[in-house]
Amino acid sequence: MPLKEKSPEIKKILLFLDEIGLQTIEKKLENTFLPGLSLGPDCLYIDFEKLLYPGDILHEAGHLAVATSEERKLAGTPEMSTEWPPQSEEIGAILWSFAAANHLELPLEFVFHPNGYKNASDWFISNFSSKNYIGLPFLQWIGLTLGEEKALEEKKESFPIMQRWLRD
């Protein structure tokens, strides 16, 4: 489907991902973990005909964003470790997608829809809305954002504002 026919939310997400350096490629996909989405080497494949939850684009992009540049190059290939992503990166990708939704001014339910996150969507929304940012130490450790204390020290804005969007 041509970009002009996509929803305003999808257009906003695709433009954002392009701006931060994450490539999206429209492609027919079969048997994917998330309907209509798959990670590829340094890119995210999207099958718009099969995509059920456009907010999932941000979660999958989050996996690429919190991965090292070497891991991003291996995403979706046989060379990628079967242990990827580690739990720290999974949690980081979830929090990254929250920051992206916040940045794009999308409702949290758009990303954390009821049919995702192993029925924990409401739990994530509740925690993140209460500024209980599970995964924040990881995102700070990889240099993407700052917790309140560090932000005050450096005179910068704290999470959910991101200092940068890609790990390296």
PDB file of C-alpha atoms in Angstrom:
ATOM      1  CA  MET A   1       0.000   0.000   0.000  1.00  0.00           C
ATOM      2  CA  PRO A   2       1.442   3.386  -0.923  1.00  0.00           C
ATOM      3  CA  LEU A   3       2.555   5.547   2.003  1.00  0.00           C
ATOM      4  CA  LYS A   4      -0.144   8.133   1.311  1.00  0.00           C
ATOM      5  CA  GLU A   5      -2.787   5.463   2.070  1.00  0.00           C
ATOM      6  CA  LYS A   6      -1.258   4.505   5.417  1.00  0.00           C
ATOM      7  CA  SER A   7      -2.664   5.872   8.653  1.00  0.00           C
ATOM      8  CA  PRO A   8      -1.256   9.123  10.040  1.00  0.00           C
ATOM      9  CA  GLU A   9       0.279   7.141  12.917  1.00  0.00           C
ATOM     10  CA  ILE A  10       2.111   4.770  10.579  1.00  0.00           C
ATOM     11  CA  LYS A  11       3.340   7.684   8.461  1.00  0.00           C
ATOM     12  CA  LYS A  12       4.623   9.415  11.596  1.00  0.00           C
ATOM     13  CA  ILE A  13       6.404   6.246  12.768  1.00  0.00           C
ATOM     14  CA  LEU A  14       8.020   5.556   9.387  1.00  0.00           C
ATOM     15  CA  LEU A  15       9.254   9.134   9.069  1.00  0.00           C
ATOM     16  CA  PHE A  16      10.680   9.018  12.599  1.00  0.00           C
ATOM     17  CA  LEU A  17      12.486   5.719  11.979  1.00  0.00           C
ATOM     18  CA  ASP A  18      13.963   7.102   8.769  1.00  0.00           C
ATOM     19  CA  GLU A  19      15.110  10.256  10.588  1.00  0.00           C
ATOM     20  CA  ILE A  20      16.930   8.263  13.282  1.00  0.00           C
ATOM     21  CA  GLY A  21      18.568   5.927  10.772  1.00  0.00           C
ATOM     22  CA  LEU A  22      16.450   2.777  11.014  1.00  0.00           C
ATOM     23  CA  GLN A  23      15.484   1.530   7.580  1.00  0.00           C
ATOM     24  CA  THR A  24      12.045   0.040   6.957  1.00  0.00           C
ATOM     25  CA  ILE A  25      11.406  -2.125   3.918  1.00  0.00           C
ATOM     26  CA  GLU A  26       7.981  -3.128   2.675  1.00  0.00           C
ATOM     27  CA  LYS A  27       8.043  -6.855   1.950  1.00  0.00           C
ATOM     28  CA  LYS A  28       5.661  -9.820   1.802  1.00  0.00           C
ATOM     29  CA  LEU A  29       6.208 -11.899   4.945  1.00  0.00           C
ATOM     30  CA  GLU A  30       5.088 -15.361   5.999  1.00  0.00           C
ATOM     31  CA  ASN A  31       4.933 -16.911   9.476  1.00  0.00           C
ATOM     32  CA  THR A  32       6.401 -14.121  11.575  1.00  0.00           C
ATOM     33  CA  PHE A  33       6.349 -13.853  15.383  1.00  0.00           C
ATOM     34  CA  LEU A  34       4.455 -10.559  15.153  1.00  0.00           C
ATOM     35  CA  PRO A  35       2.011 -10.385  12.232  1.00  0.00           C
ATOM     36  CA  GLY A  36       3.464  -8.374   9.360  1.00  0.00           C
ATOM     37  CA  LEU A  37       6.828  -7.636  10.979  1.00  0.00           C
ATOM     38  CA  SER A  38      10.290  -9.143  10.834  1.00  0.00           C
ATOM     39  CA  LEU A  39      13.789  -7.938  11.566  1.00  0.00           C
ATOM     40  CA  GLY A  40      16.385  -8.021   8.830  1.00  0.00           C
ATOM     41  CA  PRO A  41      20.020  -7.001   8.587  1.00  0.00           C
ATOM     42  CA  ASP A  42      20.041  -3.361   9.679  1.00  0.00           C
ATOM     43  CA  CYS A  43      16.341  -3.018   8.824  1.00  0.00           C
ATOM     44  CA  LEU A  44      12.767  -3.756   9.722  1.00  0.00           C
ATOM     45  CA  TYR A  45      10.607  -5.604   7.187  1.00  0.00           C
ATOM     46  CA  ILE A  46       6.924  -4.662   7.163  1.00  0.00           C
ATOM     47  CA  ASP A  47       4.083  -6.443   5.373  1.00  0.00           C
ATOM     48  CA  PHE A  48       1.299  -3.875   5.636  1.00  0.00           C
ATOM     49  CA  GLU A  49      -1.324  -6.373   4.454  1.00  0.00           C
ATOM     50  CA  LYS A  50      -0.594  -8.624   7.450  1.00  0.00           C
ATOM     51  CA  LEU A  51       0.271  -5.995  10.047  1.00  0.00           C
ATOM     52  CA  LEU A  52      -2.345  -6.186  12.805  1.00  0.00           C
ATOM     53  CA  TYR A  53      -0.958  -3.704  15.326  1.00  0.00           C
ATOM     54  CA  PRO A  54       0.984  -0.755  13.888  1.00  0.00           C
ATOM     55  CA  GLY A  55       2.373   0.055  17.351  1.00  0.00           C
ATOM     56  CA  ASP A  56       4.372  -3.163  17.110  1.00  0.00           C
ATOM     57  CA  ILE A  57       6.548  -1.371  14.549  1.00  0.00           C
ATOM     58  CA  LEU A  58       7.982   0.722  17.389  1.00  0.00           C
ATOM     59  CA  HIS A  59       8.655  -2.310  19.574  1.00  0.00           C
ATOM     60  CA  GLU A  60      10.521  -4.127  16.810  1.00  0.00           C
ATOM     61  CA  ALA A  61      12.416  -0.951  15.936  1.00  0.00           C
ATOM     62  CA  GLY A  62      13.325  -0.766  19.616  1.00  0.00           C
ATOM     63  CA  HIS A  63      15.086  -4.124  19.315  1.00  0.00           C
ATOM     64  CA  LEU A  64      17.278  -2.718  16.560  1.00  0.00           C
ATOM     65  CA  ALA A  65      17.824   0.568  18.407  1.00  0.00           C
ATOM     66  CA  VAL A  66      19.109  -0.994  21.630  1.00  0.00           C
ATOM     67  CA  ALA A  67      21.258  -3.581  19.846  1.00  0.00           C
ATOM     68  CA  THR A  68      24.880  -2.888  18.997  1.00  0.00           C
ATOM     69  CA  SER A  69      25.616  -1.938  15.388  1.00  0.00           C
ATOM     70  CA  GLU A  70      27.184  -5.400  14.936  1.00  0.00           C
ATOM     71  CA  GLU A  71      24.002  -7.089  16.191  1.00  0.00           C
ATOM     72  CA  ARG A  72      21.854  -4.895  13.933  1.00  0.00           C
ATOM     73  CA  LYS A  73      23.846  -6.114  10.905  1.00  0.00           C
ATOM     74  CA  LEU A  74      23.098  -9.728  11.899  1.00  0.00           C
ATOM     75  CA  ALA A  75      19.401  -9.279  12.727  1.00  0.00           C
ATOM     76  CA  GLY A  76      17.227 -11.762  10.900  1.00  0.00           C
ATOM     77  CA  THR A  77      20.180 -13.759   9.555  1.00  0.00           C
ATOM     78  CA  PRO A  78      21.350 -17.273  10.485  1.00  0.00           C
ATOM     79  CA  GLU A  79      24.454 -15.660  12.021  1.00  0.00           C
ATOM     80  CA  MET A  80      22.371 -13.967  14.744  1.00  0.00           C
ATOM     81  CA  SER A  81      22.629 -15.754  18.066  1.00  0.00           C
ATOM     82  CA  THR A  82      19.597 -17.830  18.975  1.00  0.00           C
ATOM     83  CA  GLU A  83      19.919 -16.239  22.440  1.00  0.00           C
ATOM     84  CA  TRP A  84      19.236 -12.755  20.997  1.00  0.00           C
ATOM     85  CA  PRO A  85      17.821 -10.561  22.321  1.00  0.00           C
ATOM     86  CA  PRO A  86      19.003 -10.959  25.895  1.00  0.00           C
ATOM     87  CA  GLN A  87      16.467 -10.039  28.595  1.00  0.00           C
ATOM     88  CA  SER A  88      18.140  -6.652  29.183  1.00  0.00           C
ATOM     89  CA  GLU A  89      17.650  -5.711  25.528  1.00  0.00           C
ATOM     90  CA  GLU A  90      14.052  -6.982  25.536  1.00  0.00           C
ATOM     91  CA  ILE A  91      13.230  -4.736  28.480  1.00  0.00           C
ATOM     92  CA  GLY A  92      15.222  -1.916  26.871  1.00  0.00           C
ATOM     93  CA  ALA A  93      13.250  -2.287  23.618  1.00  0.00           C
ATOM     94  CA  ILE A  94       9.972  -2.063  25.539  1.00  0.00           C
ATOM     95  CA  LEU A  95      11.037   1.114  27.329  1.00  0.00           C
ATOM     96  CA  TRP A  96      12.518   2.522  24.099  1.00  0.00           C
ATOM     97  CA  SER A  97       9.136   2.016  22.402  1.00  0.00           C
ATOM     98  CA  PHE A  98       7.496   3.915  25.273  1.00  0.00           C
ATOM     99  CA  ALA A  99       9.933   6.810  24.766  1.00  0.00           C
ATOM    100  CA  ALA A 100       9.269   6.748  21.017  1.00  0.00           C
ATOM    101  CA  ALA A 101       5.487   6.766  21.538  1.00  0.00           C
ATOM    102  CA  ASN A 102       5.921   9.680  23.948  1.00  0.00           C
ATOM    103  CA  HIS A 103       8.151  11.517  21.437  1.00  0.00           C
ATOM    104  CA  LEU A 104       5.656  10.936  18.618  1.00  0.00           C
ATOM    105  CA  GLU A 105       2.717  11.876  20.864  1.00  0.00           C
ATOM    106  CA  LEU A 106       0.993   8.538  20.290  1.00  0.00           C
ATOM    107  CA  PRO A 107      -1.355   7.093  22.912  1.00  0.00           C
ATOM    108  CA  LEU A 108       0.345   4.397  24.984  1.00  0.00           C
ATOM    109  CA  GLU A 109      -2.431   1.970  24.032  1.00  0.00           C
ATOM    110  CA  PHE A 110      -1.268   2.295  20.430  1.00  0.00           C
ATOM    111  CA  VAL A 111       2.012   0.566  21.316  1.00  0.00           C
ATOM    112  CA  PHE A 112       0.924  -1.386  24.393  1.00  0.00           C
ATOM    113  CA  HIS A 113      -2.231  -2.861  22.886  1.00  0.00           C
ATOM    114  CA  PRO A 114      -4.275  -5.503  24.765  1.00  0.00           C
ATOM    115  CA  ASN A 115      -3.141  -8.331  22.471  1.00  0.00           C
ATOM    116  CA  GLY A 116       0.569  -7.828  23.079  1.00  0.00           C
ATOM    117  CA  TYR A 117       3.213  -8.087  25.746  1.00  0.00           C
ATOM    118  CA  LYS A 118       1.950 -11.432  27.101  1.00  0.00           C
ATOM    119  CA  ASN A 119      -1.163  -9.772  28.533  1.00  0.00           C
ATOM    120  CA  ALA A 120       0.967  -7.275  30.493  1.00  0.00           C
ATOM    121  CA  SER A 121       0.126  -4.185  28.413  1.00  0.00           C
ATOM    122  CA  ASP A 122      -1.901  -2.571  31.204  1.00  0.00           C
ATOM    123  CA  TRP A 123       0.935  -3.304  33.636  1.00  0.00           C
ATOM    124  CA  PHE A 124       3.473  -1.538  31.379  1.00  0.00           C
ATOM    125  CA  ILE A 125       1.139   1.432  30.828  1.00  0.00           C
ATOM    126  CA  SER A 126       0.501   1.728  34.567  1.00  0.00           C
ATOM    127  CA  ASN A 127       4.187   1.528  35.477  1.00  0.00           C
ATOM    128  CA  PHE A 128       5.428   3.873  32.750  1.00  0.00           C
ATOM    129  CA  SER A 129       2.622   6.375  33.419  1.00  0.00           C
ATOM    130  CA  SER A 130       3.715   6.376  37.080  1.00  0.00           C
ATOM    131  CA  LYS A 131       7.324   7.004  36.006  1.00  0.00           C
ATOM    132  CA  ASN A 132       8.338   3.526  37.123  1.00  0.00           C
ATOM    133  CA  TYR A 133      10.639   3.023  34.171  1.00  0.00           C
ATOM    134  CA  ILE A 134      11.633  -0.629  34.187  1.00  0.00           C
ATOM    135  CA  GLY A 135      14.729  -0.854  32.000  1.00  0.00           C
ATOM    136  CA  LEU A 136      15.923   2.714  32.537  1.00  0.00           C
ATOM    137  CA  PRO A 137      19.311   1.696  34.002  1.00  0.00           C
ATOM    138  CA  PHE A 138      19.995  -0.290  30.816  1.00  0.00           C
ATOM    139  CA  LEU A 139      19.026   2.564  28.485  1.00  0.00           C
ATOM    140  CA  GLN A 140      21.178   4.929  30.532  1.00  0.00           C
ATOM    141  CA  TRP A 141      24.099   2.463  30.557  1.00  0.00           C
ATOM    142  CA  ILE A 142      24.086   2.226  26.739  1.00  0.00           C
ATOM    143  CA  GLY A 143      24.005   6.018  26.460  1.00  0.00           C
ATOM    144  CA  LEU A 144      20.522   6.610  25.084  1.00  0.00           C
ATOM    145  CA  THR A 145      19.000   8.602  27.923  1.00  0.00           C
ATOM    146  CA  LEU A 146      19.491   9.918  31.425  1.00  0.00           C
ATOM    147  CA  GLY A 147      17.730   9.200  34.692  1.00  0.00           C
ATOM    148  CA  GLU A 148      16.616  12.193  36.741  1.00  0.00           C
ATOM    149  CA  GLU A 149      19.707  12.361  38.954  1.00  0.00           C
ATOM    150  CA  LYS A 150      22.199  12.149  36.075  1.00  0.00           C
ATOM    151  CA  ALA A 151      20.133  14.594  33.986  1.00  0.00           C
ATOM    152  CA  LEU A 152      20.214  17.171  36.789  1.00  0.00           C
ATOM    153  CA  GLU A 153      23.945  16.661  37.181  1.00  0.00           C
ATOM    154  CA  GLU A 154      24.524  17.157  33.439  1.00  0.00           C
ATOM    155  CA  LYS A 155      21.861  19.878  33.093  1.00  0.00           C
ATOM    156  CA  LYS A 156      19.990  17.877  30.468  1.00  0.00           C
ATOM    157  CA  GLU A 157      16.472  16.530  30.178  1.00  0.00           C
ATOM    158  CA  SER A 158      15.705  13.177  31.777  1.00  0.00           C
ATOM    159  CA  PHE A 159      13.852  10.174  30.426  1.00  0.00           C
ATOM    160  CA  PRO A 160      11.516   9.872  28.550  1.00  0.00           C
ATOM    161  CA  ILE A 161      13.549  12.412  26.596  1.00  0.00           C
ATOM    162  CA  MET A 162      16.238  10.536  24.701  1.00  0.00           C
ATOM    163  CA  GLN A 163      19.752  11.880  24.239  1.00  0.00           C
ATOM    164  CA  ARG A 164      20.005   9.726  21.130  1.00  0.00           C
ATOM    165  CA  TRP A 165      17.918   6.953  19.630  1.00  0.00           C
ATOM    166  CA  LEU A 166      20.480   4.329  18.533  1.00  0.00           C
ATOM    167  CA  ARG A 167      22.962   2.527  20.753  1.00  0.00           C
ATOM    168  CA  ASP A 168      25.884   2.977  18.346  1.00  0.00           C
TER     169      ASP A 168
END
